[in-house]
Amino acid sequence: MLSIFFGLLSAITWGAGDFAGGLASRKLGAYRAVLYADFFGLLLIGIALGVYREAIPSTMAFVYAAIGGVLGSVGLLLLYYSLANGQMSIAAPVSALSAGLLPVIVGAITEGIPHWVQLLGFGLALLAIWLISSGQGFHVERLADLRLPILAGLGFGSYFIFIHYATQETNSVLWTMVISRLAGTVLLLVVVLARRDSLSVPRDAWTVVFFNAALDVGGNFFYILASRLGRLDVAAVLSSLYPGSTVLLAWLLLKERISLQQWIGIGAALIAIVLFTL
């Protein structure tokens, strides 16, 4: 039950972080918004690590966390590249679905096939991710358009998997977060510098950038707790429901319309959560 609870908190917090990140991207551009969110998130975790001193993790935990951070950032870069090239209706649902599906496959292989009730929950949760993320529709003109969104989702799913393995090697939650975020931040900095983007930030953007960073850190923290206390697949799929939180916040705060398809997805997510608790 605690794993399910923390998985839901991760989805809610990550979804709110994506909402704040969307606002920050409008002011800074996607790459700079993500870079500064990672940077400030790293500072927050560093402060927490200074207060709550944890034992330094093993070498394998370092390796798993670093690989997870890099692959997660690669997934993010591929997703934004897909969005920038006009694949928005494809990129969001395909990347979200593959991000949730990969840990389910790995979890079935490494931890055994779960009970049929949980399998039904996985099906409904993955359906919910698809329906909520695809928004107003899904249109594929060429199969090649699916390549980058699938790779982006595999990057996110790989992050879930490697962070799970890192937490199995150590009890140091904060160190795991520091290592993964540092690796991802370095990669993003290299990309931003290679693109020769300006590093300046408008004064009115700092608040939303900071909120994005804090919420993203919270999402990572709750996912790690969920992953440590339960199955990889359950923690990853529940955390992957974050688009629902983003959509609801846009509906409440920006008065954006939620389609019937998305409402059905939210309902499927709620049923899936109930099935995971049985």
XYZ file of C-alpha atoms in Angstrom:
278
model
C 0.000 0.000 0.000
C 2.832 2.419 0.783
C 4.380 1.745 -2.624
C 1.059 2.564 -4.310
C 0.656 5.693 -2.182
C 4.130 6.983 -3.063
C 3.624 6.066 -6.731
C 0.487 8.215 -6.812
C 2.284 11.075 -5.075
C 5.010 10.788 -7.695
C 2.457 11.041 -10.528
C 0.718 14.026 -8.934
C 3.979 15.846 -8.211
C 5.566 15.084 -11.574
C 2.390 16.168 -13.354
C 2.392 19.466 -11.467
C 6.074 19.841 -12.312
C 5.332 19.323 -16.003
C 2.614 21.981 -15.769
C 5.125 24.426 -14.264
C 7.703 23.288 -16.817
C 5.298 24.076 -19.642
C 4.882 27.603 -18.321
C 8.656 27.950 -17.966
C 9.191 26.682 -21.520
C 6.979 29.473 -22.852
C 9.313 31.999 -21.262
C 12.699 30.309 -21.793
C 12.335 27.657 -24.443
C 12.215 23.967 -23.633
C 15.923 23.204 -23.386
C 16.823 26.093 -21.086
C 13.755 25.459 -18.922
C 14.769 21.837 -18.382
C 18.417 22.759 -17.792
C 17.617 25.306 -15.085
C 15.043 23.010 -13.497
C 17.701 20.303 -13.282
C 20.266 22.767 -11.927
C 18.028 24.150 -9.172
C 16.800 20.650 -8.395
C 20.401 19.599 -7.936
C 20.941 22.481 -5.509
C 17.861 21.506 -3.494
C 18.965 17.890 -3.233
C 22.485 19.002 -2.306
C 21.099 21.110 0.545
C 18.988 18.186 1.759
C 22.028 15.909 1.588
C 23.968 18.365 3.723
C 21.226 18.281 6.377
C 20.405 14.558 6.241
C 23.803 12.953 5.872
C 23.530 9.624 4.110
C 26.141 6.934 3.670
C 27.934 7.075 0.329
C 26.416 4.366 -1.904
C 28.241 1.502 -3.590
C 29.941 1.790 -6.961
C 27.136 -0.142 -8.675
C 24.543 2.228 -7.213
C 26.556 5.141 -8.641
C 26.699 3.479 -12.055
C 22.982 2.610 -12.158
C 21.957 6.112 -11.034
C 24.245 7.824 -13.565
C 23.022 5.660 -16.445
C 19.431 6.311 -15.420
C 20.011 10.067 -15.304
C 21.637 10.146 -18.743
C 18.991 7.943 -20.399
C 16.184 9.954 -18.818
C 17.679 13.178 -20.156
C 18.173 11.636 -23.602
C 14.502 10.670 -23.553
C 13.559 14.225 -22.663
C 15.681 15.698 -25.454
C 14.177 13.287 -27.997
C 10.672 14.142 -26.806
C 11.248 17.889 -27.160
C 12.832 17.359 -30.571
C 9.727 15.434 -31.657
C 7.463 18.184 -30.344
C 9.512 20.873 -32.079
C 9.221 19.034 -35.389
C 5.445 18.989 -35.403
C 4.871 15.516 -33.948
C 2.994 16.731 -30.876
C -0.092 14.535 -31.334
C 2.186 11.503 -31.684
C 5.057 12.242 -29.313
C 3.127 12.624 -26.062
C 1.010 9.435 -26.118
C 3.599 7.154 -27.730
C 6.436 8.225 -25.417
C 4.240 8.002 -22.314
C 2.952 4.554 -23.245
C 6.370 3.089 -24.031
C 7.768 4.616 -20.838
C 5.185 2.714 -18.805
C 5.313 -0.483 -20.853
C 9.068 -1.108 -20.655
C 9.185 -1.455 -16.824
C 6.159 -3.791 -16.992
C 8.063 -6.108 -19.331
C 11.258 -5.960 -17.269
C 9.308 -6.396 -14.022
C 7.560 -9.520 -15.369
C 10.946 -11.008 -16.304
C 12.853 -10.123 -13.133
C 10.128 -10.229 -10.474
C 7.664 -12.688 -11.980
C 4.272 -12.197 -13.594
C 1.930 -10.431 -11.125
C -1.564 -11.552 -10.099
C -4.245 -11.310 -12.807
C -5.940 -8.440 -10.951
C -2.734 -6.406 -11.154
C -2.349 -7.365 -14.809
C -5.805 -5.921 -15.433
C -4.703 -2.825 -13.526
C -1.629 -2.510 -15.763
C -3.813 -2.713 -18.843
C -6.176 -0.017 -17.610
C -3.312 2.197 -16.423
C -1.501 1.965 -19.768
C -4.796 2.682 -21.549
C -5.268 5.692 -19.254
C -1.785 6.985 -20.068
C -2.560 6.731 -23.782
C -6.001 8.358 -23.602
C -4.908 11.237 -21.389
C -1.686 11.965 -23.302
C -3.181 11.792 -26.790
C -5.515 14.680 -25.950
C -7.678 15.720 -28.872
C -6.545 12.994 -31.220
C -3.766 10.824 -32.620
C -2.697 11.081 -36.246
C 0.159 9.131 -37.849
C 1.070 9.989 -41.424
C 4.246 7.882 -41.562
C 5.441 5.011 -39.390
C 8.822 6.755 -39.262
C 7.151 9.469 -37.148
C 6.851 6.927 -34.324
C 10.589 6.314 -34.086
C 11.667 9.288 -31.965
C 8.642 9.184 -29.588
C 9.229 5.469 -28.969
C 12.917 6.109 -28.293
C 11.988 8.970 -25.958
C 9.654 6.673 -24.043
C 12.313 3.979 -23.847
C 14.630 6.589 -22.339
C 12.055 7.445 -19.663
C 11.316 3.775 -19.040
C 15.036 3.051 -18.735
C 15.273 5.797 -16.133
C 12.591 4.027 -14.081
C 14.445 0.727 -14.362
C 17.976 1.912 -13.581
C 16.867 4.080 -10.670
C 15.015 1.050 -9.294
C 18.204 -1.007 -9.526
C 20.194 1.802 -7.906
C 17.827 1.850 -4.934
C 18.268 -1.904 -4.513
C 22.017 -1.378 -4.138
C 21.838 1.338 -1.487
C 19.637 2.915 1.171
C 20.840 6.383 0.123
C 17.852 8.034 -1.552
C 19.373 11.506 -1.796
C 22.683 10.269 -3.181
C 20.794 8.361 -5.881
C 18.971 11.549 -6.838
C 22.158 13.654 -6.817
C 24.065 11.254 -9.067
C 21.275 10.773 -11.602
C 20.467 14.477 -11.786
C 24.121 15.516 -12.031
C 24.650 13.169 -14.975
C 21.510 14.457 -16.694
C 22.344 18.104 -16.007
C 25.825 17.776 -17.532
C 24.322 16.247 -20.680
C 21.700 19.001 -20.971
C 24.337 21.717 -20.430
C 26.429 20.277 -23.261
C 23.385 20.280 -25.568
C 22.404 23.873 -24.688
C 25.982 25.107 -25.204
C 26.250 23.193 -28.492
C 23.037 24.874 -29.680
C 24.517 28.240 -28.624
C 21.333 29.091 -26.756
C 21.360 32.100 -24.485
C 21.649 31.215 -20.797
C 19.836 34.368 -19.645
C 16.563 34.072 -17.739
C 13.841 36.762 -17.703
C 13.163 38.083 -14.226
C 9.525 36.986 -14.271
C 10.517 33.377 -15.088
C 12.537 32.569 -11.967
C 9.529 31.697 -9.813
C 8.034 29.175 -12.208
C 11.487 27.678 -12.907
C 12.017 27.143 -9.187
C 8.590 25.556 -8.744
C 9.304 23.281 -11.689
C 12.590 22.213 -10.090
C 11.067 21.598 -6.654
C 8.137 19.587 -8.008
C 10.377 17.527 -10.278
C 12.609 16.686 -7.310
C 9.502 15.677 -5.368
C 8.350 13.398 -8.194
C 11.734 11.676 -8.296
C 11.811 11.314 -4.514
C 8.370 9.705 -4.329
C 9.143 7.389 -7.251
C 12.301 6.157 -5.519
C 10.316 5.456 -2.342
C 7.627 3.623 -4.332
C 10.268 1.611 -6.171
C 12.060 0.630 -2.967
C 8.896 -0.486 -1.194
C 7.202 -2.410 -4.007
C 7.452 -3.850 -7.480
C 9.246 -1.956 -10.234
C 6.324 -2.269 -12.659
C 3.672 -1.000 -10.229
C 5.802 1.975 -9.139
C 6.707 2.899 -12.725
C 3.184 2.594 -14.149
C 1.622 4.597 -11.328
C 4.275 7.300 -11.675
C 3.650 7.338 -15.445
C 0.100 8.551 -14.806
C 1.542 12.063 -14.375
C -0.157 13.421 -17.554
C -3.472 13.220 -15.670
C -2.226 15.677 -13.069
C -0.934 18.035 -15.770
C -4.238 17.944 -17.662
C -6.307 18.582 -14.524
C -4.131 21.552 -13.515
C -4.422 23.043 -17.007
C -8.202 22.593 -16.742
C -8.407 24.190 -13.288
C -5.901 27.027 -13.680
C -5.766 27.779 -17.413
C -9.377 26.795 -18.202
C -8.199 24.430 -20.926
C -10.793 21.966 -22.188
C -10.560 18.293 -21.244
C -11.844 16.038 -24.013
C -14.191 13.110 -23.430
C -11.319 10.802 -24.318
C -9.188 12.307 -21.536
C -12.019 12.020 -18.985
C -12.333 8.340 -19.899
C -8.581 8.013 -19.385
C -8.791 9.630 -15.947
C -11.598 7.241 -15.028
C -9.539 4.258 -16.237
C -6.617 5.463 -14.123
C -8.783 5.603 -10.993
C -10.056 2.052 -11.603
C -6.478 0.847 -12.172
C -5.391 2.362 -8.865
C -8.166 0.494 -7.067
C -7.118 -2.781 -8.735
C -3.512 -2.303 -7.593
C -4.701 -2.129 -3.984
C -6.578 -5.471 -4.136
